[in-house]
């Protein structure tokens, strides 16, 4: 993470952040500025040696977010086409994570206000939802079906067409 | 009620569609703004202005919009119009919401249809478009930019609690949602305990990690309608996000056009639509009257306007299986109004939705009566959609 300091442009100060489980991370100020929350903290002079505590973000997703921000901050201005493509590739690889991590990233990015990462994770989640039946979605995301049978029947009935299965014909939903 | 001032009338923005004569269908952006024309009818009634009763058309003839915004009856054999209108449901109408790419896709599918039993190209799924109508709350303040047909009455009824998306995602609301969300690790622990402690599961099941509703809505924002509907039936949390999106009308994605058609094998009351994205067909059974026997006049915001041989009109929203009868002529309600009017310089008809709020009320009325030189207003109608 510290390696990117030189690329980070006008700012070379390192910002320390602390995850919910007490792990410390460092990133260049330019990277931290990608997070709305961190930027406001820095502007308000709350970024001290002890680090900014992020009570909702655990170490694992925070490491990924620091990674993401550092990469993007280093490449933020004057992108050539190659660099833009490389960044795209980085994003594509970056978001290839399991649903638990995806969930952590969604919540953390939303909490920290990292817009680019939020969009990336949201898009990825939407892609995972697409083309699946409700049951498949529950399996994918480990969601418990908390409808009562009556509720479920009513919901399925309301938009019966969406649950049609073309081949092979079987139960609705 | 006072007649609207000219100044108010000029604030109305109207953009005319530019149909491409080369095509079997025409394109235009969704929700061509014929803002709240039905309101004007309400205004006209209150102002004592007579609405011309529609004369009974000659046998087999029907009312058709004429260029210049007038209405005329045209016999089924009437030259000129026959090709476009009296072939009724077979008339191809493509409404491409926004993108040219989608337009090309639409064209490809149209060319590839084997039997051309083609009711309509329609983007019936465009709940909301970027060009959507504005919603104004009871204080006359802009409430949300987007409007969604069937939920509009609800938005009005629930006023003033409704907040537009922009306000909803303002920091304070986001913070609240964060405070309410539980610690992820804690929740994972709950899940692990599932097998060992079945007795504890009842309260725990309710605490399965859930994304904050605003994040869920952002995700759902990227889904096509069939996917969205299915996602809405995954669990309670997703369902409420889905309902929230529908009732707030904040569904923004430009939907891929769907091919809408009927076929003999599917039955008279069944409308089929072909999803380009999923490359599959959905069938929707519609309420009476049977759609196959009717002529499609136009579509807007997911609604289809149909007419029978006697020009009796009917509205239907296939996706949510809602319908409204326009046969009885003008019915004015205070919630949502829907009118159908011809565009002044084209042969299109528009379905119009608008709140009956005081502000819109005025210049809508003005707009209608300015736009119809002979006041031969035959085909507007209103309906409740609650």
PDB file of C-alpha atoms in Angstrom, chain B residues 50-320:
ATOM      1  CA  UNK B  50     -69.006  21.476 -22.845  1.00  0.00           C
ATOM      2  CA  UNK B  51     -67.046  18.526 -24.007  1.00  0.00           C
ATOM      3  CA  UNK B  52     -68.252  17.559 -27.402  1.00  0.00           C
ATOM      4  CA  UNK B  53     -70.106  14.283 -27.189  1.00  0.00           C
ATOM      5  CA  UNK B  54     -68.702  11.810 -29.562  1.00  0.00           C
ATOM      6  CA  UNK B  55     -71.079  11.188 -32.426  1.00  0.00           C
ATOM      7  CA  UNK B  56     -71.741   7.575 -33.185  1.00  0.00           C
ATOM      8  CA  UNK B  57     -69.429   6.546 -35.981  1.00  0.00           C
ATOM      9  CA  UNK B  58     -70.809   5.065 -39.111  1.00  0.00           C
ATOM     10  CA  UNK B  59     -70.979   1.358 -39.260  1.00  0.00           C
ATOM     11  CA  UNK B  60     -67.554  -0.184 -39.163  1.00  0.00           C
ATOM     12  CA  UNK B  61     -65.845   3.139 -38.981  1.00  0.00           C
ATOM     13  CA  UNK B  62     -63.830   4.367 -36.101  1.00  0.00           C
ATOM     14  CA  UNK B  63     -62.429   7.519 -34.765  1.00  0.00           C
ATOM     15  CA  UNK B  64     -58.910   8.198 -35.705  1.00  0.00           C
ATOM     16  CA  UNK B  65     -56.550  10.993 -34.926  1.00  0.00           C
ATOM     17  CA  UNK B  66     -55.989  13.147 -37.934  1.00  0.00           C
ATOM     18  CA  UNK B  67     -53.015  15.248 -38.712  1.00  0.00           C
ATOM     19  CA  UNK B  68     -53.385  18.611 -37.178  1.00  0.00           C
ATOM     20  CA  UNK B  69     -54.856  17.253 -34.018  1.00  0.00           C
ATOM     21  CA  UNK B  70     -58.351  16.769 -35.320  1.00  0.00           C
ATOM     22  CA  UNK B  71     -60.385  13.684 -35.075  1.00  0.00           C
ATOM     23  CA  UNK B  72     -62.270  12.069 -37.856  1.00  0.00           C
ATOM     24  CA  UNK B  73     -64.033   8.886 -38.526  1.00  0.00           C
ATOM     25  CA  UNK B  74     -62.487   6.678 -41.099  1.00  0.00           C
ATOM     26  CA  UNK B  75     -64.148   3.720 -42.663  1.00  0.00           C
ATOM     27  CA  UNK B  76     -62.301   0.434 -42.577  1.00  0.00           C
ATOM     28  CA  UNK B  77     -61.597   0.720 -46.256  1.00  0.00           C
ATOM     29  CA  UNK B  78     -60.482   4.307 -46.017  1.00  0.00           C
ATOM     30  CA  UNK B  79     -57.405   4.697 -48.117  1.00  0.00           C
ATOM     31  CA  UNK B  80     -54.323   6.047 -46.521  1.00  0.00           C
ATOM     32  CA  UNK B  81     -55.241   5.294 -42.996  1.00  0.00           C
ATOM     33  CA  UNK B  82     -55.950   1.697 -43.625  1.00  0.00           C
ATOM     34  CA  UNK B  83     -52.328   0.829 -43.854  1.00  0.00           C
ATOM     35  CA  UNK B  84     -51.478   2.434 -40.593  1.00  0.00           C
ATOM     36  CA  UNK B  85     -54.463   2.348 -38.420  1.00  0.00           C
ATOM     37  CA  UNK B  86     -57.208   0.052 -39.498  1.00  0.00           C
ATOM     38  CA  UNK B  87     -54.851  -2.835 -39.532  1.00  0.00           C
ATOM     39  CA  UNK B  88     -55.092  -2.092 -35.879  1.00  0.00           C
ATOM     40  CA  UNK B  89     -53.132  -4.427 -33.771  1.00  0.00           C
ATOM     41  CA  UNK B  90     -50.944  -5.430 -36.596  1.00  0.00           C
ATOM     42  CA  UNK B  91     -49.601  -1.955 -36.830  1.00  0.00           C
ATOM     43  CA  UNK B  92     -46.102  -1.991 -35.680  1.00  0.00           C
ATOM     44  CA  UNK B  93     -45.241   0.654 -33.215  1.00  0.00           C
ATOM     45  CA  UNK B  94     -41.902   0.770 -31.693  1.00  0.00           C
ATOM     46  CA  UNK B  95     -41.212   3.034 -28.903  1.00  0.00           C
ATOM     47  CA  UNK B  96     -37.584   2.939 -28.159  1.00  0.00           C
ATOM     48  CA  UNK B  97     -36.940   4.532 -24.879  1.00  0.00           C
ATOM     49  CA  UNK B  98     -33.564   6.010 -25.273  1.00  0.00           C
ATOM     50  CA  UNK B  99     -30.829   4.287 -27.065  1.00  0.00           C
ATOM     51  CA  UNK B 100     -30.184   3.852 -30.735  1.00  0.00           C
ATOM     52  CA  UNK B 101     -28.669   0.468 -30.059  1.00  0.00           C
ATOM     53  CA  UNK B 102     -31.955  -0.719 -28.696  1.00  0.00           C
ATOM     54  CA  UNK B 103     -33.600   0.604 -31.792  1.00  0.00           C
ATOM     55  CA  UNK B 104     -31.395  -1.544 -33.959  1.00  0.00           C
ATOM     56  CA  UNK B 105     -32.176  -4.570 -31.825  1.00  0.00           C
ATOM     57  CA  UNK B 106     -35.850  -3.877 -32.189  1.00  0.00           C
ATOM     58  CA  UNK B 107     -35.491  -3.739 -35.915  1.00  0.00           C
ATOM     59  CA  UNK B 108     -33.631  -7.020 -35.997  1.00  0.00           C
ATOM     60  CA  UNK B 109     -36.303  -8.812 -34.070  1.00  0.00           C
ATOM     61  CA  UNK B 110     -39.029  -7.344 -36.168  1.00  0.00           C
ATOM     62  CA  UNK B 111     -37.337  -8.535 -39.338  1.00  0.00           C
ATOM     63  CA  UNK B 112     -36.868 -11.957 -37.856  1.00  0.00           C
ATOM     64  CA  UNK B 113     -40.465 -12.564 -36.804  1.00  0.00           C
ATOM     65  CA  UNK B 114     -41.661 -15.594 -38.687  1.00  0.00           C
ATOM     66  CA  UNK B 115     -45.387 -15.035 -38.703  1.00  0.00           C
ATOM     67  CA  UNK B 116     -45.521 -11.319 -38.234  1.00  0.00           C
ATOM     68  CA  UNK B 117     -48.452 -11.703 -35.974  1.00  0.00           C
ATOM     69  CA  UNK B 118     -47.322  -8.514 -34.564  1.00  0.00           C
ATOM     70  CA  UNK B 119     -49.398  -6.489 -32.244  1.00  0.00           C
ATOM     71  CA  UNK B 120     -47.018  -3.902 -31.301  1.00  0.00           C
ATOM     72  CA  UNK B 121     -43.567  -3.115 -30.534  1.00  0.00           C
ATOM     73  CA  UNK B 122     -43.754  -1.481 -27.309  1.00  0.00           C
ATOM     74  CA  UNK B 123     -41.584  -0.659 -24.525  1.00  0.00           C
ATOM     75  CA  UNK B 124     -44.246  -1.540 -22.118  1.00  0.00           C
ATOM     76  CA  UNK B 125     -41.756  -1.847 -19.406  1.00  0.00           C
ATOM     77  CA  UNK B 126     -40.726   1.698 -19.201  1.00  0.00           C
ATOM     78  CA  UNK B 127     -42.161   2.448 -15.831  1.00  0.00           C
ATOM     79  CA  UNK B 128     -40.262   5.577 -15.659  1.00  0.00           C
ATOM     80  CA  UNK B 129     -38.233   7.461 -18.103  1.00  0.00           C
ATOM     81  CA  UNK B 130     -35.759  10.233 -17.810  1.00  0.00           C
ATOM     82  CA  UNK B 131     -38.220  12.399 -19.641  1.00  0.00           C
ATOM     83  CA  UNK B 132     -40.904  11.515 -17.180  1.00  0.00           C
ATOM     84  CA  UNK B 133     -43.465  13.846 -15.834  1.00  0.00           C
ATOM     85  CA  UNK B 134     -42.907  15.825 -12.734  1.00  0.00           C
ATOM     86  CA  UNK B 135     -44.779  15.210  -9.572  1.00  0.00           C
ATOM     87  CA  UNK B 136     -45.826  18.128  -7.531  1.00  0.00           C
ATOM     88  CA  UNK B 137     -46.991  17.698  -4.011  1.00  0.00           C
ATOM     89  CA  UNK B 138     -49.824  19.457  -2.333  1.00  0.00           C
ATOM     90  CA  UNK B 139     -47.688  22.458  -1.478  1.00  0.00           C
ATOM     91  CA  UNK B 140     -46.802  22.973  -5.083  1.00  0.00           C
ATOM     92  CA  UNK B 141     -43.223  21.900  -4.457  1.00  0.00           C
ATOM     93  CA  UNK B 142     -41.564  19.517  -6.862  1.00  0.00           C
ATOM     94  CA  UNK B 143     -41.737  16.202  -5.121  1.00  0.00           C
ATOM     95  CA  UNK B 144     -40.060  13.790  -7.463  1.00  0.00           C
ATOM     96  CA  UNK B 145     -39.064  13.926 -11.036  1.00  0.00           C
ATOM     97  CA  UNK B 146     -40.307  10.581 -12.034  1.00  0.00           C
ATOM     98  CA  UNK B 147     -43.732   9.245 -12.369  1.00  0.00           C
ATOM     99  CA  UNK B 148     -44.961   5.766 -12.607  1.00  0.00           C
ATOM    100  CA  UNK B 149     -48.358   5.038 -13.931  1.00  0.00           C
ATOM    101  CA  UNK B 150     -49.958   2.635 -11.614  1.00  0.00           C
ATOM    102  CA  UNK B 151     -48.399   3.900  -8.474  1.00  0.00           C
ATOM    103  CA  UNK B 152     -49.042   7.463  -8.982  1.00  0.00           C
ATOM    104  CA  UNK B 153     -52.218   7.555  -7.002  1.00  0.00           C
ATOM    105  CA  UNK B 154     -50.417   5.997  -4.140  1.00  0.00           C
ATOM    106  CA  UNK B 155     -47.750   8.626  -4.216  1.00  0.00           C
ATOM    107  CA  UNK B 156     -50.358  11.280  -4.144  1.00  0.00           C
ATOM    108  CA  UNK B 157     -52.324   9.611  -1.429  1.00  0.00           C
ATOM    109  CA  UNK B 158     -49.331   9.152   0.801  1.00  0.00           C
ATOM    110  CA  UNK B 159     -48.204  12.691   0.501  1.00  0.00           C
ATOM    111  CA  UNK B 160     -46.408  14.394   2.187  1.00  0.00           C
ATOM    112  CA  UNK B 161     -44.226  11.628   3.572  1.00  0.00           C
ATOM    113  CA  UNK B 162     -42.758  10.744   0.234  1.00  0.00           C
ATOM    114  CA  UNK B 163     -39.299  11.887  -0.474  1.00  0.00           C
ATOM    115  CA  UNK B 164     -37.576  11.872  -3.805  1.00  0.00           C
ATOM    116  CA  UNK B 165     -34.596   9.652  -4.124  1.00  0.00           C
ATOM    117  CA  UNK B 166     -32.189  12.541  -3.866  1.00  0.00           C
ATOM    118  CA  UNK B 167     -33.515  13.500  -0.487  1.00  0.00           C
ATOM    119  CA  UNK B 168     -33.750   9.947   0.635  1.00  0.00           C
ATOM    120  CA  UNK B 169     -30.108   9.312   0.051  1.00  0.00           C
ATOM    121  CA  UNK B 170     -29.109  12.496   1.781  1.00  0.00           C
ATOM    122  CA  UNK B 171     -26.551  11.908   4.506  1.00  0.00           C
ATOM    123  CA  UNK B 172     -28.936  11.810   7.395  1.00  0.00           C
ATOM    124  CA  UNK B 173     -30.974   9.016   5.877  1.00  0.00           C
ATOM    125  CA  UNK B 174     -27.899   7.076   4.983  1.00  0.00           C
ATOM    126  CA  UNK B 175     -26.597   7.376   8.482  1.00  0.00           C
ATOM    127  CA  UNK B 176     -29.839   6.140   9.918  1.00  0.00           C
ATOM    128  CA  UNK B 177     -29.739   3.145   7.673  1.00  0.00           C
ATOM    129  CA  UNK B 178     -26.230   2.445   8.828  1.00  0.00           C
ATOM    130  CA  UNK B 179     -27.067   2.705  12.469  1.00  0.00           C
ATOM    131  CA  UNK B 180     -29.790   0.187  11.911  1.00  0.00           C
ATOM    132  CA  UNK B 181     -27.617  -2.287  10.115  1.00  0.00           C
ATOM    133  CA  UNK B 182     -26.083  -4.936  12.298  1.00  0.00           C
ATOM    134  CA  UNK B 183     -22.524  -5.997  12.620  1.00  0.00           C
ATOM    135  CA  UNK B 184     -21.741  -8.448   9.862  1.00  0.00           C
ATOM    136  CA  UNK B 185     -19.536 -10.749  11.847  1.00  0.00           C
ATOM    137  CA  UNK B 186     -22.076 -11.004  14.587  1.00  0.00           C
ATOM    138  CA  UNK B 187     -24.657 -12.034  12.071  1.00  0.00           C
ATOM    139  CA  UNK B 188     -22.405 -14.616  10.533  1.00  0.00           C
ATOM    140  CA  UNK B 189     -22.031 -16.145  13.952  1.00  0.00           C
ATOM    141  CA  UNK B 190     -25.785 -16.473  14.096  1.00  0.00           C
ATOM    142  CA  UNK B 191     -25.794 -18.330  10.853  1.00  0.00           C
ATOM    143  CA  UNK B 192     -23.208 -20.792  12.055  1.00  0.00           C
ATOM    144  CA  UNK B 193     -25.304 -21.589  15.094  1.00  0.00           C
ATOM    145  CA  UNK B 194     -28.248 -22.505  12.965  1.00  0.00           C
ATOM    146  CA  UNK B 195     -27.845 -26.281  13.173  1.00  0.00           C
ATOM    147  CA  UNK B 196     -26.803 -26.556  16.799  1.00  0.00           C
ATOM    148  CA  UNK B 197     -29.381 -24.437  18.446  1.00  0.00           C
ATOM    149  CA  UNK B 198     -32.662 -24.785  16.677  1.00  0.00           C
ATOM    150  CA  UNK B 199     -34.501 -23.110  19.505  1.00  0.00           C
ATOM    151  CA  UNK B 200     -32.543 -19.948  19.035  1.00  0.00           C
ATOM    152  CA  UNK B 201     -33.269 -19.857  15.346  1.00  0.00           C
ATOM    153  CA  UNK B 202     -36.615 -18.179  15.537  1.00  0.00           C
ATOM    154  CA  UNK B 203     -35.358 -14.803  16.675  1.00  0.00           C
ATOM    155  CA  UNK B 204     -32.109 -15.239  14.780  1.00  0.00           C
ATOM    156  CA  UNK B 205     -33.663 -15.892  11.398  1.00  0.00           C
ATOM    157  CA  UNK B 206     -35.025 -12.388  11.403  1.00  0.00           C
ATOM    158  CA  UNK B 207     -31.505 -11.081  11.790  1.00  0.00           C
ATOM    159  CA  UNK B 208     -29.935 -12.618   8.738  1.00  0.00           C
ATOM    160  CA  UNK B 209     -27.663  -9.937   7.318  1.00  0.00           C
ATOM    161  CA  UNK B 210     -29.611  -7.625   5.177  1.00  0.00           C
ATOM    162  CA  UNK B 211     -28.349  -4.927   2.959  1.00  0.00           C
ATOM    163  CA  UNK B 212     -29.636  -1.492   3.819  1.00  0.00           C
ATOM    164  CA  UNK B 213     -32.686  -0.688   1.729  1.00  0.00           C
ATOM    165  CA  UNK B 214     -31.002   2.131  -0.139  1.00  0.00           C
ATOM    166  CA  UNK B 215     -28.184  -0.171  -1.261  1.00  0.00           C
ATOM    167  CA  UNK B 216     -30.726  -2.791  -2.297  1.00  0.00           C
ATOM    168  CA  UNK B 217     -32.583  -0.237  -4.333  1.00  0.00           C
ATOM    169  CA  UNK B 218     -29.386   0.808  -6.040  1.00  0.00           C
ATOM    170  CA  UNK B 219     -28.819  -2.803  -6.985  1.00  0.00           C
ATOM    171  CA  UNK B 220     -32.374  -3.302  -8.191  1.00  0.00           C
ATOM    172  CA  UNK B 221     -31.959  -0.192 -10.250  1.00  0.00           C
ATOM    173  CA  UNK B 222     -29.743  -2.219 -12.573  1.00  0.00           C
ATOM    174  CA  UNK B 223     -32.281  -4.967 -13.227  1.00  0.00           C
ATOM    175  CA  UNK B 224     -34.649  -5.493 -16.084  1.00  0.00           C
ATOM    176  CA  UNK B 225     -38.293  -5.735 -15.073  1.00  0.00           C
ATOM    177  CA  UNK B 226     -38.639  -9.544 -15.095  1.00  0.00           C
ATOM    178  CA  UNK B 227     -35.509  -9.844 -12.979  1.00  0.00           C
ATOM    179  CA  UNK B 228     -36.742  -7.121 -10.689  1.00  0.00           C
ATOM    180  CA  UNK B 229     -40.097  -8.783 -10.185  1.00  0.00           C
ATOM    181  CA  UNK B 230     -38.408 -12.060  -9.358  1.00  0.00           C
ATOM    182  CA  UNK B 231     -35.949 -10.371  -7.033  1.00  0.00           C
ATOM    183  CA  UNK B 232     -38.925  -8.837  -5.274  1.00  0.00           C
ATOM    184  CA  UNK B 233     -40.072 -12.275  -4.218  1.00  0.00           C
ATOM    185  CA  UNK B 234     -36.851 -13.484  -2.639  1.00  0.00           C
ATOM    186  CA  UNK B 235     -37.426 -12.350   0.916  1.00  0.00           C
ATOM    187  CA  UNK B 236     -39.230  -9.695   2.901  1.00  0.00           C
ATOM    188  CA  UNK B 237     -36.372  -7.249   2.798  1.00  0.00           C
ATOM    189  CA  UNK B 238     -36.025  -7.467  -0.962  1.00  0.00           C
ATOM    190  CA  UNK B 239     -39.760  -7.332  -1.363  1.00  0.00           C
ATOM    191  CA  UNK B 240     -40.045  -4.115   0.558  1.00  0.00           C
ATOM    192  CA  UNK B 241     -37.215  -2.577  -1.467  1.00  0.00           C
ATOM    193  CA  UNK B 242     -39.064  -3.612  -4.608  1.00  0.00           C
ATOM    194  CA  UNK B 243     -42.325  -2.153  -3.359  1.00  0.00           C
ATOM    195  CA  UNK B 244     -40.584   1.004  -2.321  1.00  0.00           C
ATOM    196  CA  UNK B 245     -39.095   1.432  -5.768  1.00  0.00           C
ATOM    197  CA  UNK B 246     -42.441   0.923  -7.398  1.00  0.00           C
ATOM    198  CA  UNK B 247     -44.305   3.256  -5.134  1.00  0.00           C
ATOM    199  CA  UNK B 248     -41.696   5.982  -5.344  1.00  0.00           C
ATOM    200  CA  UNK B 249     -41.343   5.570  -9.060  1.00  0.00           C
ATOM    201  CA  UNK B 250     -37.587   5.736  -8.883  1.00  0.00           C
ATOM    202  CA  UNK B 251     -36.904   2.995 -11.319  1.00  0.00           C
ATOM    203  CA  UNK B 252     -34.508   4.568 -13.706  1.00  0.00           C
ATOM    204  CA  UNK B 253     -32.856   2.098 -15.991  1.00  0.00           C
ATOM    205  CA  UNK B 254     -33.859   2.396 -19.591  1.00  0.00           C
ATOM    206  CA  UNK B 255     -35.475  -0.894 -20.240  1.00  0.00           C
ATOM    207  CA  UNK B 256     -34.580  -2.959 -23.228  1.00  0.00           C
ATOM    208  CA  UNK B 257     -37.518  -2.919 -25.617  1.00  0.00           C
ATOM    209  CA  UNK B 258     -39.781  -5.904 -25.603  1.00  0.00           C
ATOM    210  CA  UNK B 259     -41.674  -7.296 -28.503  1.00  0.00           C
ATOM    211  CA  UNK B 260     -45.338  -7.430 -27.653  1.00  0.00           C
ATOM    212  CA  UNK B 261     -47.648  -9.622 -29.664  1.00  0.00           C
ATOM    213  CA  UNK B 262     -50.580 -11.990 -29.562  1.00  0.00           C
ATOM    214  CA  UNK B 263     -50.872 -15.336 -31.178  1.00  0.00           C
ATOM    215  CA  UNK B 264     -53.691 -17.637 -31.994  1.00  0.00           C
ATOM    216  CA  UNK B 265     -52.235 -20.527 -30.063  1.00  0.00           C
ATOM    217  CA  UNK B 266     -51.835 -18.525 -26.878  1.00  0.00           C
ATOM    218  CA  UNK B 267     -55.473 -17.482 -26.803  1.00  0.00           C
ATOM    219  CA  UNK B 268     -57.456 -14.326 -27.301  1.00  0.00           C
ATOM    220  CA  UNK B 269     -56.828 -12.780 -23.919  1.00  0.00           C
ATOM    221  CA  UNK B 270     -53.173 -13.578 -23.712  1.00  0.00           C
ATOM    222  CA  UNK B 271     -50.504 -11.174 -24.693  1.00  0.00           C
ATOM    223  CA  UNK B 272     -46.981 -12.401 -25.171  1.00  0.00           C
ATOM    224  CA  UNK B 273     -43.847 -10.428 -24.864  1.00  0.00           C
ATOM    225  CA  UNK B 274     -40.450 -11.393 -25.988  1.00  0.00           C
ATOM    226  CA  UNK B 275     -37.543 -10.305 -23.892  1.00  0.00           C
ATOM    227  CA  UNK B 276     -34.503  -9.461 -25.939  1.00  0.00           C
ATOM    228  CA  UNK B 277     -32.256  -9.737 -22.938  1.00  0.00           C
ATOM    229  CA  UNK B 278     -33.327 -13.178 -21.859  1.00  0.00           C
ATOM    230  CA  UNK B 279     -34.233 -14.330 -25.346  1.00  0.00           C
ATOM    231  CA  UNK B 280     -37.416 -15.829 -24.111  1.00  0.00           C
ATOM    232  CA  UNK B 281     -41.113 -15.266 -24.171  1.00  0.00           C
ATOM    233  CA  UNK B 282     -43.475 -14.395 -21.360  1.00  0.00           C
ATOM    234  CA  UNK B 283     -47.200 -14.800 -21.561  1.00  0.00           C
ATOM    235  CA  UNK B 284     -49.574 -12.600 -19.657  1.00  0.00           C
ATOM    236  CA  UNK B 285     -53.257 -13.328 -19.371  1.00  0.00           C
ATOM    237  CA  UNK B 286     -55.153 -10.062 -19.476  1.00  0.00           C
ATOM    238  CA  UNK B 287     -58.612  -9.284 -18.194  1.00  0.00           C
ATOM    239  CA  UNK B 288     -61.536  -8.907 -20.572  1.00  0.00           C
ATOM    240  CA  UNK B 289     -62.029  -7.709 -23.269  1.00  0.00           C
ATOM    241  CA  UNK B 290     -59.814 -10.063 -25.260  1.00  0.00           C
ATOM    242  CA  UNK B 291     -56.838  -8.095 -26.469  1.00  0.00           C
ATOM    243  CA  UNK B 292     -56.533 -10.029 -29.689  1.00  0.00           C
ATOM    244  CA  UNK B 293     -59.801  -8.722 -30.993  1.00  0.00           C
ATOM    245  CA  UNK B 294     -58.900  -5.130 -30.337  1.00  0.00           C
ATOM    246  CA  UNK B 295     -56.946  -2.500 -32.167  1.00  0.00           C
ATOM    247  CA  UNK B 296     -53.893  -1.134 -30.545  1.00  0.00           C
ATOM    248  CA  UNK B 297     -53.738   2.590 -30.732  1.00  0.00           C
ATOM    249  CA  UNK B 298     -50.654   3.400 -28.796  1.00  0.00           C
ATOM    250  CA  UNK B 299     -48.647   2.853 -25.694  1.00  0.00           C
ATOM    251  CA  UNK B 300     -47.044   4.898 -23.023  1.00  0.00           C
ATOM    252  CA  UNK B 301     -45.405   4.245 -19.703  1.00  0.00           C
ATOM    253  CA  UNK B 302     -46.371   0.617 -19.786  1.00  0.00           C
ATOM    254  CA  UNK B 303     -49.968   1.278 -20.704  1.00  0.00           C
ATOM    255  CA  UNK B 304     -51.553   0.165 -23.925  1.00  0.00           C
ATOM    256  CA  UNK B 305     -54.531   1.925 -25.404  1.00  0.00           C
ATOM    257  CA  UNK B 306     -56.813  -0.300 -27.360  1.00  0.00           C
ATOM    258  CA  UNK B 307     -60.058   0.295 -29.168  1.00  0.00           C
ATOM    259  CA  UNK B 308     -62.707  -1.937 -30.642  1.00  0.00           C
ATOM    260  CA  UNK B 309     -64.470  -1.462 -33.944  1.00  0.00           C
ATOM    261  CA  UNK B 310     -66.844   1.018 -32.361  1.00  0.00           C
ATOM    262  CA  UNK B 311     -63.996   3.097 -31.012  1.00  0.00           C
ATOM    263  CA  UNK B 312     -64.703   2.115 -27.476  1.00  0.00           C
ATOM    264  CA  UNK B 313     -61.430   2.545 -25.749  1.00  0.00           C
ATOM    265  CA  UNK B 314     -59.744   0.521 -23.123  1.00  0.00           C
ATOM    266  CA  UNK B 315     -56.524   0.881 -21.253  1.00  0.00           C
ATOM    267  CA  UNK B 316     -54.463  -1.981 -20.029  1.00  0.00           C
ATOM    268  CA  UNK B 317     -51.132  -2.295 -18.287  1.00  0.00           C
ATOM    269  CA  UNK B 318     -50.051  -5.841 -19.005  1.00  0.00           C
ATOM    270  CA  UNK B 319     -47.112  -6.030 -16.658  1.00  0.00           C
ATOM    271  CA  UNK B 320     -49.165  -5.361 -13.575  1.00  0.00           C
TER     272      UNK B 320
END
